[in-house]
Tab-separated table of C-alpha atoms in Angstrom:
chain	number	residue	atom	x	y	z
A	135	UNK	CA	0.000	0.000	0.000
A	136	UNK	CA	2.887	2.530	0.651
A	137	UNK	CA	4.621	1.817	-2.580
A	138	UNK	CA	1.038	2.871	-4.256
A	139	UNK	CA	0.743	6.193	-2.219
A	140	UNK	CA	4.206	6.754	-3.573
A	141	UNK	CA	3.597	6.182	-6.926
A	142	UNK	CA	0.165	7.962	-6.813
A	143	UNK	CA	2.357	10.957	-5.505
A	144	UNK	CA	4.805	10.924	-7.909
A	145	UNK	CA	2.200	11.544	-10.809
A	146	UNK	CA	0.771	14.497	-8.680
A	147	UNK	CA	4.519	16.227	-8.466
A	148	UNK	CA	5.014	15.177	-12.422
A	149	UNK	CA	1.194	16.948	-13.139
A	150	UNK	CA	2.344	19.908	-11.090
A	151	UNK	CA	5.845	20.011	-12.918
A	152	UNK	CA	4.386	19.615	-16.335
A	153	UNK	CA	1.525	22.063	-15.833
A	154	UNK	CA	4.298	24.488	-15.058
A	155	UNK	CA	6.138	23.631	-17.899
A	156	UNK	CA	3.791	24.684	-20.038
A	157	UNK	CA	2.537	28.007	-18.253
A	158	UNK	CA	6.457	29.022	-18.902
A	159	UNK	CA	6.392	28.315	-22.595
A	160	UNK	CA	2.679	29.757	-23.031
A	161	UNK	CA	4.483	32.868	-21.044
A	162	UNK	CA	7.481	32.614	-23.257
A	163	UNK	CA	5.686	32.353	-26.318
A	164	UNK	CA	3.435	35.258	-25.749
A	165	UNK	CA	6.804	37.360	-25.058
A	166	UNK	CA	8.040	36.254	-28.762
A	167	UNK	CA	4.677	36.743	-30.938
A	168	UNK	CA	2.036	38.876	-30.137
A	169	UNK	CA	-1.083	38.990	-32.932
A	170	UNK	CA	-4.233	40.929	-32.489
A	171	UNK	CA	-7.800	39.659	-33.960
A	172	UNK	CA	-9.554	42.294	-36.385
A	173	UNK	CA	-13.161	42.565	-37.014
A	174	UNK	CA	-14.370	43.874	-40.742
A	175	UNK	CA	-17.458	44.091	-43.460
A	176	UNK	CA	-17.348	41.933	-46.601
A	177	UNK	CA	-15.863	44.177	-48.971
A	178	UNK	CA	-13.847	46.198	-46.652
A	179	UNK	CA	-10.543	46.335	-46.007
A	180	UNK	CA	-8.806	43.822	-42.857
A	181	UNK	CA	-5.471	44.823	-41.422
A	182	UNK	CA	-3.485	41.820	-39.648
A	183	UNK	CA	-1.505	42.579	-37.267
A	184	UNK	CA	1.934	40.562	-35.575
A	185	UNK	CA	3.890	42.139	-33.071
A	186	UNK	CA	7.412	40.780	-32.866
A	187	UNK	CA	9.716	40.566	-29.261
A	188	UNK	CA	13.343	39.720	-29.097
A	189	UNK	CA	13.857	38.774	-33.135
A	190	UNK	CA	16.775	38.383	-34.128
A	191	UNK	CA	16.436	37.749	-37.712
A	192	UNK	CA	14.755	33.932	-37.338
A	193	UNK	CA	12.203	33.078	-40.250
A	194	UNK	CA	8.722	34.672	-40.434
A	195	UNK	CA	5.826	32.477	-41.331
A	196	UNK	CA	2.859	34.063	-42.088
A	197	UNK	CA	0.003	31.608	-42.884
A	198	UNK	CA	-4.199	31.662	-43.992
A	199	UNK	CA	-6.624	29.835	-42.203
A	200	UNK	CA	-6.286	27.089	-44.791
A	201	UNK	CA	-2.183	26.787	-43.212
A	202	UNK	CA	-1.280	28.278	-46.793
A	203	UNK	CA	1.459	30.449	-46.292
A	204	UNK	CA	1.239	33.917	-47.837
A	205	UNK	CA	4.457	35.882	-46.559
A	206	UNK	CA	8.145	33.501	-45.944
A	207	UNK	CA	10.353	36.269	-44.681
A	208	UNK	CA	8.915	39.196	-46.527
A	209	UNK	CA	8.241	37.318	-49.562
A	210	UNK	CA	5.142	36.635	-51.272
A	211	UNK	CA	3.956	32.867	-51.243
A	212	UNK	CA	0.759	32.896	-52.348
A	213	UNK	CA	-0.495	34.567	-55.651
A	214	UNK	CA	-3.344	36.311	-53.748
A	215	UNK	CA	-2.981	40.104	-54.838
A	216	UNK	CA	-5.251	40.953	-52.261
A	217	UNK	CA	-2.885	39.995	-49.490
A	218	UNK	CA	-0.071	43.046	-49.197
A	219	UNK	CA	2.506	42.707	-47.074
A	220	UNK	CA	2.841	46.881	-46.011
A	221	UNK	CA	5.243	46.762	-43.085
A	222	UNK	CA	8.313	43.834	-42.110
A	223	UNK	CA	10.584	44.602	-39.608
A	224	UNK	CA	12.178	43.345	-36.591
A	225	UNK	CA	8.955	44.510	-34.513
A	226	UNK	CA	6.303	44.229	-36.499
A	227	UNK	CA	4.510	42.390	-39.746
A	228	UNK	CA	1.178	44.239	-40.748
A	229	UNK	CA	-0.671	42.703	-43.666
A	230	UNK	CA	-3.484	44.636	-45.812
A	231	UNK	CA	-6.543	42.674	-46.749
A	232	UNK	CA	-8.587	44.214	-49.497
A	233	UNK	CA	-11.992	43.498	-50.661
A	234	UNK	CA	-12.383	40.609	-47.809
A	235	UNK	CA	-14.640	37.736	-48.651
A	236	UNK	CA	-16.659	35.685	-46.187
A	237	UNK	CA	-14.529	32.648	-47.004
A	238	UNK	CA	-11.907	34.978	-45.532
A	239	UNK	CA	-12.760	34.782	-42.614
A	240	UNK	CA	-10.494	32.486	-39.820
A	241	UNK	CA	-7.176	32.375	-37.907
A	242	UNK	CA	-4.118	33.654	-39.418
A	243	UNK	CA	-1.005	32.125	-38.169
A	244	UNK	CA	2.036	34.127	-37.011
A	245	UNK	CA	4.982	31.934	-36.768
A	246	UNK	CA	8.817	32.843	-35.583
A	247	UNK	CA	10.944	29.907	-36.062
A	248	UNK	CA	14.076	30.298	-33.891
A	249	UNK	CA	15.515	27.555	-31.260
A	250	UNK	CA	11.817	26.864	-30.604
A	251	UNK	CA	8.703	27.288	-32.825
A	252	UNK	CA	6.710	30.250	-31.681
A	253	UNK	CA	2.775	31.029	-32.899
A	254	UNK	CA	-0.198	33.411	-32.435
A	255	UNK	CA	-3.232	33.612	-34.487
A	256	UNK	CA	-5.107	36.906	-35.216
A	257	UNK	CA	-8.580	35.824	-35.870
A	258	UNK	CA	-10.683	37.455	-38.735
A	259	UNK	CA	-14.272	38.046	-38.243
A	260	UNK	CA	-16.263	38.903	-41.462
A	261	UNK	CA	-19.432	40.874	-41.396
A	262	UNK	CA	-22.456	40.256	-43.910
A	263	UNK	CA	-24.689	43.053	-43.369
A	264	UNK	CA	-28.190	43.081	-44.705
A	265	UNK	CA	-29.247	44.590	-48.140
A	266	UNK	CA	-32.585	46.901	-48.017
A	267	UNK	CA	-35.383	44.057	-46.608
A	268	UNK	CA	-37.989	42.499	-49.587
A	269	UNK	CA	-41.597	42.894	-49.116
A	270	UNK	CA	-43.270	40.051	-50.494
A	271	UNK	CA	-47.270	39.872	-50.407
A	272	UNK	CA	-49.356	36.891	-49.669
A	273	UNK	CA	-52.084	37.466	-51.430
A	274	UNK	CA	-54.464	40.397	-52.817
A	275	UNK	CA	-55.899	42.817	-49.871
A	276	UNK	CA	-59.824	43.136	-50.222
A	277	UNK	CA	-61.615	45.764	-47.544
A	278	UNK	CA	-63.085	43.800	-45.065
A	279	UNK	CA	-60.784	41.778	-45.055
A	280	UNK	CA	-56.647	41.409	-43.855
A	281	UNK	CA	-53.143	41.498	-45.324
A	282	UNK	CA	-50.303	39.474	-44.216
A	283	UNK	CA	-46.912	41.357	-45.452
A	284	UNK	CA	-43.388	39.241	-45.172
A	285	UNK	CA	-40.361	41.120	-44.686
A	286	UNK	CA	-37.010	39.227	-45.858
A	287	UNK	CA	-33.310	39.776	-45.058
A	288	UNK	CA	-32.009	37.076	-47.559
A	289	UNK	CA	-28.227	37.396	-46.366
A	290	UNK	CA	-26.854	38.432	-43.093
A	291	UNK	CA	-24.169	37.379	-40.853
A	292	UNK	CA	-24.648	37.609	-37.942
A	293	UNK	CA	-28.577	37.114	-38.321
A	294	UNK	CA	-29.923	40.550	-38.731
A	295	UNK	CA	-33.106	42.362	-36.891
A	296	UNK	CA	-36.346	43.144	-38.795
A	297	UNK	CA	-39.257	45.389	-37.297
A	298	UNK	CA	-42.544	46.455	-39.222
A	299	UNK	CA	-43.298	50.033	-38.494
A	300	UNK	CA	-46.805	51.586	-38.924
A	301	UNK	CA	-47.576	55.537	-38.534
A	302	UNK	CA	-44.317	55.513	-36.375
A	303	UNK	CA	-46.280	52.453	-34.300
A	304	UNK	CA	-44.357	49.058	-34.222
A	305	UNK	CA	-46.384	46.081	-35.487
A	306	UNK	CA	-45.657	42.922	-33.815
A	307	UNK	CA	-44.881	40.198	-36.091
A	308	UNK	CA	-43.878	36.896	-36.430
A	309	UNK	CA	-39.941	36.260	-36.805
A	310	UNK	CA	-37.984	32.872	-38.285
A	311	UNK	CA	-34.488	32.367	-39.523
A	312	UNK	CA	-32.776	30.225	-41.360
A	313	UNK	CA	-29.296	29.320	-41.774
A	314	UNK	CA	-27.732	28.878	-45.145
A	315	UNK	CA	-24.107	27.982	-44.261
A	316	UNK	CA	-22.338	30.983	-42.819
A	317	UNK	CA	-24.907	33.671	-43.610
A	318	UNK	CA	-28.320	33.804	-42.457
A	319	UNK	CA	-31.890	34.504	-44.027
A	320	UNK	CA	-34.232	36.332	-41.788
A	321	UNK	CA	-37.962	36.917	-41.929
A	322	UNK	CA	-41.000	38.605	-40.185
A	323	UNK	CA	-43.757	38.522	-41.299
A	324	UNK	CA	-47.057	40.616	-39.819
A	325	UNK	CA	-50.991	40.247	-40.371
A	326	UNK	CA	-53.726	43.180	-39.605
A	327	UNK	CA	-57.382	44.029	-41.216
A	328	UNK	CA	-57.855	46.890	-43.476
A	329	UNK	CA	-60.295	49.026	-44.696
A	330	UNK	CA	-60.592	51.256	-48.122
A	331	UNK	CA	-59.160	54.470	-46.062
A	332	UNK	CA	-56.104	51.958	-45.763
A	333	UNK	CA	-55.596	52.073	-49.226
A	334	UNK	CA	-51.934	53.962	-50.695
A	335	UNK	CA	-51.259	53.942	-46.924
A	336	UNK	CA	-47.457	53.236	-45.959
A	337	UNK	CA	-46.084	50.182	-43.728
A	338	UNK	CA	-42.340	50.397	-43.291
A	339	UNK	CA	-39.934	47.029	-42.795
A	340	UNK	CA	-36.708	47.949	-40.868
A	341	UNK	CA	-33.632	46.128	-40.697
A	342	UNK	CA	-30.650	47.069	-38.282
A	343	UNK	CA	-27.455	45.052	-37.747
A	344	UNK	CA	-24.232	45.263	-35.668
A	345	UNK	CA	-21.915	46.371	-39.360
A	346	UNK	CA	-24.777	49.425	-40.144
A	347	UNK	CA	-23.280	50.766	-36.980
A	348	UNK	CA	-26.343	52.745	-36.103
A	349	UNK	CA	-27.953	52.859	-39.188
A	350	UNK	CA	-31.247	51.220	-40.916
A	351	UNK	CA	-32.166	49.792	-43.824
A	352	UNK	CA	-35.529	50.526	-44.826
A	353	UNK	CA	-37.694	49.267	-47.659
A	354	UNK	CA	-41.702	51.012	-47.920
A	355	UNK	CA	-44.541	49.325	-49.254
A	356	UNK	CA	-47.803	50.638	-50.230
A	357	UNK	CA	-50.623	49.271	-49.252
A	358	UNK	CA	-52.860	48.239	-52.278
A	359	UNK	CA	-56.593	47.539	-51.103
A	360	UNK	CA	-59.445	46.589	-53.187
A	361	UNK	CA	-62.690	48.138	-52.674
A	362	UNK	CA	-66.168	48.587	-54.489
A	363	UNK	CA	-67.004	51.484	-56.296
A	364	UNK	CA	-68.802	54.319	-55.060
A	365	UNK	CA	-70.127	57.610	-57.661
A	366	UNK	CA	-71.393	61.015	-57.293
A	367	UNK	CA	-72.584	63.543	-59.435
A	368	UNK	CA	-71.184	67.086	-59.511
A	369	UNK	CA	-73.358	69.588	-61.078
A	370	UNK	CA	-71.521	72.462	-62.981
A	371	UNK	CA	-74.009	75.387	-61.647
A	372	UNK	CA	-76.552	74.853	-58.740
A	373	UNK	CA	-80.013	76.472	-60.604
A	374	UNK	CA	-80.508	76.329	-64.550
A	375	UNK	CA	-82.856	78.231	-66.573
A	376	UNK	CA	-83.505	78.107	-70.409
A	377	UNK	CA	-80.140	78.867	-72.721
A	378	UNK	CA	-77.457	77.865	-70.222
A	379	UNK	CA	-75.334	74.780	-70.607
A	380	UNK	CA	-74.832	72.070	-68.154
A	381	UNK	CA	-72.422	69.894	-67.427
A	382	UNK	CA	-72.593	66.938	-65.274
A	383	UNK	CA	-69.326	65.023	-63.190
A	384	UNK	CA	-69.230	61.667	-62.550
A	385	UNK	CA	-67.025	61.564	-59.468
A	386	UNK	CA	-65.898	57.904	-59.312
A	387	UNK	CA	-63.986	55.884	-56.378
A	388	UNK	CA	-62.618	52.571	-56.399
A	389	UNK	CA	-60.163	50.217	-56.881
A	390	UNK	CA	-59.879	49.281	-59.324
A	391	UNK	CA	-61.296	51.948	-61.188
A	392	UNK	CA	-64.132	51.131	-63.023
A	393	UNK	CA	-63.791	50.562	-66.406
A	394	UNK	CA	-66.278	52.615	-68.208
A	395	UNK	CA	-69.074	55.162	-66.524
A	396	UNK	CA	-72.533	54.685	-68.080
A	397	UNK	CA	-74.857	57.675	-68.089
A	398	UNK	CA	-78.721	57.283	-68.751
A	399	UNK	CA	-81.929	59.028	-68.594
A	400	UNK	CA	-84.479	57.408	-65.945
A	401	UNK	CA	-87.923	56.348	-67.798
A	402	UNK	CA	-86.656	58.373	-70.809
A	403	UNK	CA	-83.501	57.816	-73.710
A	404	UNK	CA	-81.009	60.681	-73.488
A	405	UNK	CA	-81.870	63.322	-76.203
A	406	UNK	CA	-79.489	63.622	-79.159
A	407	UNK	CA	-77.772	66.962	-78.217
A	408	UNK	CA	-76.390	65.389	-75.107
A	409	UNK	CA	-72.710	64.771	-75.300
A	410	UNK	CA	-71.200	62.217	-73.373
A	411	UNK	CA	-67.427	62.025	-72.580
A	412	UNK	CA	-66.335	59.617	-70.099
A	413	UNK	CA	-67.296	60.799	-66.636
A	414	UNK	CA	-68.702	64.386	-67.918
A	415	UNK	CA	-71.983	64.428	-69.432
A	416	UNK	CA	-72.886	68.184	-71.296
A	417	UNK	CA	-76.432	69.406	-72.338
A	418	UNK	CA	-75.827	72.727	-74.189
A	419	UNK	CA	-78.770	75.152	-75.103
A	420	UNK	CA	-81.203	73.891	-71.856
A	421	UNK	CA	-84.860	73.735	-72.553
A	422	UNK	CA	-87.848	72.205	-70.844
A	423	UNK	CA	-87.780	69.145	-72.698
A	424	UNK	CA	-84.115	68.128	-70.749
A	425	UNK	CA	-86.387	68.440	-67.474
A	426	UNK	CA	-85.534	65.092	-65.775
A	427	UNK	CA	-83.859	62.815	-63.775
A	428	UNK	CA	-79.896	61.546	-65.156
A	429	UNK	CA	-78.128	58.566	-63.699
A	430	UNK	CA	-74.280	57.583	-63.367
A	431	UNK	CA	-73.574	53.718	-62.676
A	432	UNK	CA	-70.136	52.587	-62.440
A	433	UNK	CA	-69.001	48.726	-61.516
A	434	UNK	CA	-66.086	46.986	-60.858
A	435	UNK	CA	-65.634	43.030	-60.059
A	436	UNK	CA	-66.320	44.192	-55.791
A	437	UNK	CA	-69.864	45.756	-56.117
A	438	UNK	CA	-72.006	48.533	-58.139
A	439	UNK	CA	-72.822	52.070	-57.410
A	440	UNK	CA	-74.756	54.646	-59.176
A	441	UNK	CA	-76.073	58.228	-58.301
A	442	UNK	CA	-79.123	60.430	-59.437
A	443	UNK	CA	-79.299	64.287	-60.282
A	444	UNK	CA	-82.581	65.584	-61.084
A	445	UNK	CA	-82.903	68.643	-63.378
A	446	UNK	CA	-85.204	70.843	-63.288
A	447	UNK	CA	-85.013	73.998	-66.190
A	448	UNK	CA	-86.607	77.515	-64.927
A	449	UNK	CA	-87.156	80.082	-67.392
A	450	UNK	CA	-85.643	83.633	-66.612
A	451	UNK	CA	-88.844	85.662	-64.551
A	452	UNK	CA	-88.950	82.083	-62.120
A	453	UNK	CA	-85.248	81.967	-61.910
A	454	UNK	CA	-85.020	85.715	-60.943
A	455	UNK	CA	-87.970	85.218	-58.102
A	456	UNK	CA	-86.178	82.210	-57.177
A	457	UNK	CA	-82.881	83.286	-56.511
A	458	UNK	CA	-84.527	86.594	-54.563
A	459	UNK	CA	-86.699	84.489	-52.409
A	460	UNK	CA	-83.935	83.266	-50.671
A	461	UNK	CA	-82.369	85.924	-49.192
A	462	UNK	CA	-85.998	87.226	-48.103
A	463	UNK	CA	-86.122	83.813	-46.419
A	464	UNK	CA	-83.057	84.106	-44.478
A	465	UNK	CA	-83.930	88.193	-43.614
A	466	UNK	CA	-87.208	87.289	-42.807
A	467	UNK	CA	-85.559	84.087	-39.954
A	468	UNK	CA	-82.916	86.702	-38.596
A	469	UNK	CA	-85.813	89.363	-38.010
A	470	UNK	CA	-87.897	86.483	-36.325
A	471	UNK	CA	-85.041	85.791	-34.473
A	472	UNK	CA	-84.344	89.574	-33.305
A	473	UNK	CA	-87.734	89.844	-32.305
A	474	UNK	CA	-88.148	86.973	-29.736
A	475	UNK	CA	-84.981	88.152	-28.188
A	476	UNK	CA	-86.393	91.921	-27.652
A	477	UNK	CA	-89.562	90.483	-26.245
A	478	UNK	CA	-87.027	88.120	-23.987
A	479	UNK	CA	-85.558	90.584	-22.511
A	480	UNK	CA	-88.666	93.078	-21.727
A	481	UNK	CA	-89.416	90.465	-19.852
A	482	UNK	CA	-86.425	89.860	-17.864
A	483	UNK	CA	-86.499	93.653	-17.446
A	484	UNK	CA	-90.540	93.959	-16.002
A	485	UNK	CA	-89.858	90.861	-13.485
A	486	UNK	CA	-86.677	92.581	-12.291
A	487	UNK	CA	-88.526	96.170	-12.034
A	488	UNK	CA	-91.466	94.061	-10.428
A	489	UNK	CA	-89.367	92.307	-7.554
A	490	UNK	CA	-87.424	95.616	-6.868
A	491	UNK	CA	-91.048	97.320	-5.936
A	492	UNK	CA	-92.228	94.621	-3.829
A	493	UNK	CA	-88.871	94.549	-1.653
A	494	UNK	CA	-88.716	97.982	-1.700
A	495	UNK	CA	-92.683	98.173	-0.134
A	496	UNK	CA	-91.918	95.330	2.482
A	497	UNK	CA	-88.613	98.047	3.784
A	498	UNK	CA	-91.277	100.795	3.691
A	499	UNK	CA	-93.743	99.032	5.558
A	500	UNK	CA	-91.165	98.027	8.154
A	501	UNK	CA	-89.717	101.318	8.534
A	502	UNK	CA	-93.486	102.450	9.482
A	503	UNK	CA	-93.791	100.040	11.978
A	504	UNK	CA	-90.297	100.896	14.149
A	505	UNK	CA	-91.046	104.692	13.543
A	506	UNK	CA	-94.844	103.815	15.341
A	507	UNK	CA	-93.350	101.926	17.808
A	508	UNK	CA	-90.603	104.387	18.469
A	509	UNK	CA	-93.612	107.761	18.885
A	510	UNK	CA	-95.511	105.470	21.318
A	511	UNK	CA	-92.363	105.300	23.310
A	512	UNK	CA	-91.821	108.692	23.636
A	513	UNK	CA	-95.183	109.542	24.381
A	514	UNK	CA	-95.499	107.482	26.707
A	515	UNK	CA	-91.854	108.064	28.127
A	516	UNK	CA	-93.172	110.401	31.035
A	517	UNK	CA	-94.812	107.932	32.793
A	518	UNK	CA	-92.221	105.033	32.427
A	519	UNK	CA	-90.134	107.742	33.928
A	520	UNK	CA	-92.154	108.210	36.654
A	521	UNK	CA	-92.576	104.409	37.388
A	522	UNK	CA	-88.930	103.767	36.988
A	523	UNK	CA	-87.862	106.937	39.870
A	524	UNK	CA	-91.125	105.251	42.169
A	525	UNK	CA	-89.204	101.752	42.045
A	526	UNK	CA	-86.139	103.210	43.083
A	527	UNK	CA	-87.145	105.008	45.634
């Protein structure tokens, strides 16, 4: 049993030795080769960096994460013209990257061969920042009903973040990624109802990621929803009387527009000086006979719609009383108007002057009283006198 303790604590000092060992040459190895890891964007431009101590002219190794050696001593190895070797001396060895790829990315060996191989690897971290997010639609939006909008970052590394933005109002979506070997593909994609005010309205996808430092990329969509039709006629002048000229607007909304406006004549055919263009219909020369009522109808594959304008042709005496009655009309409510506010306040003014008399009587009548009451004091004061002196005596 003792020759086991003593074997078990021989490994123990041999662990202890060997662990020490190898702090030492970690130690020294740090003291001869010093590298530093860089961080850039695919397409930029990566500077590597090894820091030489105590060189004394041993051979420089300078080597891809691949172990293909790009620099031997200040000399080109590998036909790469994107690897320059800018700076050798007995300090330092900085390389310039240019136009880094992501299969760039990796250690990079710095080697010092003297009495004892020395190493340090600078590690090069690419990033893939996202392009301006995709919109993609599921399907066509219809009022009444909803919209479901997918916003996709197809390459990213690391995965980037997408938000849906609303009226500056955040929409809370529905977020999945997928990894396609180094890079990443990320979506979100967000649902809500609309209505025909919705329509041409503006939802924003935002993507932001650690190589935008700060910034966004920002695609808009605009919203495209269907609705039915709805029309309205505009009439070019409000009264008509024989001689003038009309014309009639068909004011149409939809989407999609409808396709053609139809104009008719309720119970009657249009006559044949009417001219129709599109949504303006024109009667020149009014007369009687173009007394009636006109109808737009417009369609469109979500519904139908139509309006009415009646017309009604005065000759020149009517139209003149016509147009004067209604500014008699309007003197004769403002006078009406005048008039139960006088009476109003007479009678504000008679209940006022009323109460004023009758408190004003009641003080009188008071008064009357204490001034009685005060005269049958003093006449009588003589004789209280005299009772008052007999009780004291």
């Amino acid at each position: 049993m003792a020759a086991g303790c003593c074997r078990e604590a021989r490994g123990i000092v041999q662990t202890l030795l060997l662990g020490t060992l190898l702090l030492l040459v970690g130690q020294a190895v740090g003291q001869e080769v010093k590298a530093e890891n860089v961080t850039v964007v695919e397409g930029g431009e990566a500077e590597i960096n090894c820091k030489l101590h105590q060189y004394d002219g041993s051979i420089v190794v300078i080597q891809n994460p691949s172990r293909q050696t790009l620099f031997f001593n200040g000399t080109r190895a590998l036909k790469d013209e994107r690897f320059q070797l800018v700076e050798f001396n007995q300090k330092h060895v900085k390389i310039i990257l240019s136009n880094v790829k992501l299969e760039d990315e990796g250690g990079y060996f710095c080697q010092l061969y003297a009495e004892d191989t020395h190493h340090q690897i600078a590690t090069l971290t690419v990033l893939v920042p996202p392009e301006n997010p995709a919109v993609e639609v599921k399907e066509q939006a219809v009022e009444g009903g909803e919209v479901e909008l997918t916003c996709i970052a197809h390459r990213t590394r690391p995965a980037a973040t997408l938000r849906w933005y609303r009226d500056r109002r955040e929409l809370r979506g529905i977020s999945s990624k997928q990894e396609n070997g180094k890079t990443f593909s990320i979506t979100n994609t967000v649902r809500f109802p609309v209505d025909r005010k919705d329509n041409s309205g503006i939802v924003t996808c935002e993507a932001t990621h650690p190589a935008l430092r700060g910034q966004k990329k920002q695609t808009q969509y605009v919203l495209d929803v269907q609705f039915a039709p709805t029309a309205k006629i505009i009439p070019s002048q409000m009264v008509l009387r024989e001689g003038d000229n009309l014309v009639l607007t068909c004011s149409v909304a939809g989407n999609p527009l409808p396709a053609e406006i139809q104009w008719s004549r309720m119970n009657d055919s249009l006559s044949e000086r009417v001219e129709v263009h599109g949504d303006l219909l024109t009667i020149p020369s009014l007369n009687m006979m173009d007394n009636g009522t006109y109808v737009c109808e417009v369609a469109n594959k979500h519904g139908r719609s139509s309006d009415q304008y009646v017309l009604v042709v005065y000759d020149p005496g009517a139209i003149i009383e016509a147009q004067t009655s209604v500014p008699y009309a309007i003197i004769g409510g403002i006078l009406a108007i005048l008039v139960f506010l006088v009476i109003c306040v007479l009678i504000v003014m008679v209940w006022c002057s009323v109460r004023q008399k009758g408190s004003y009587l009641t003080h009188e009548a008071s008064g009357l009283d204490e001034h009685g009451e005060a005269r049958e004091a003093f006449l009588n004061g003589g004789e209280n006198h005299k009772r008052k002196e007999e009780f004291f005596i």
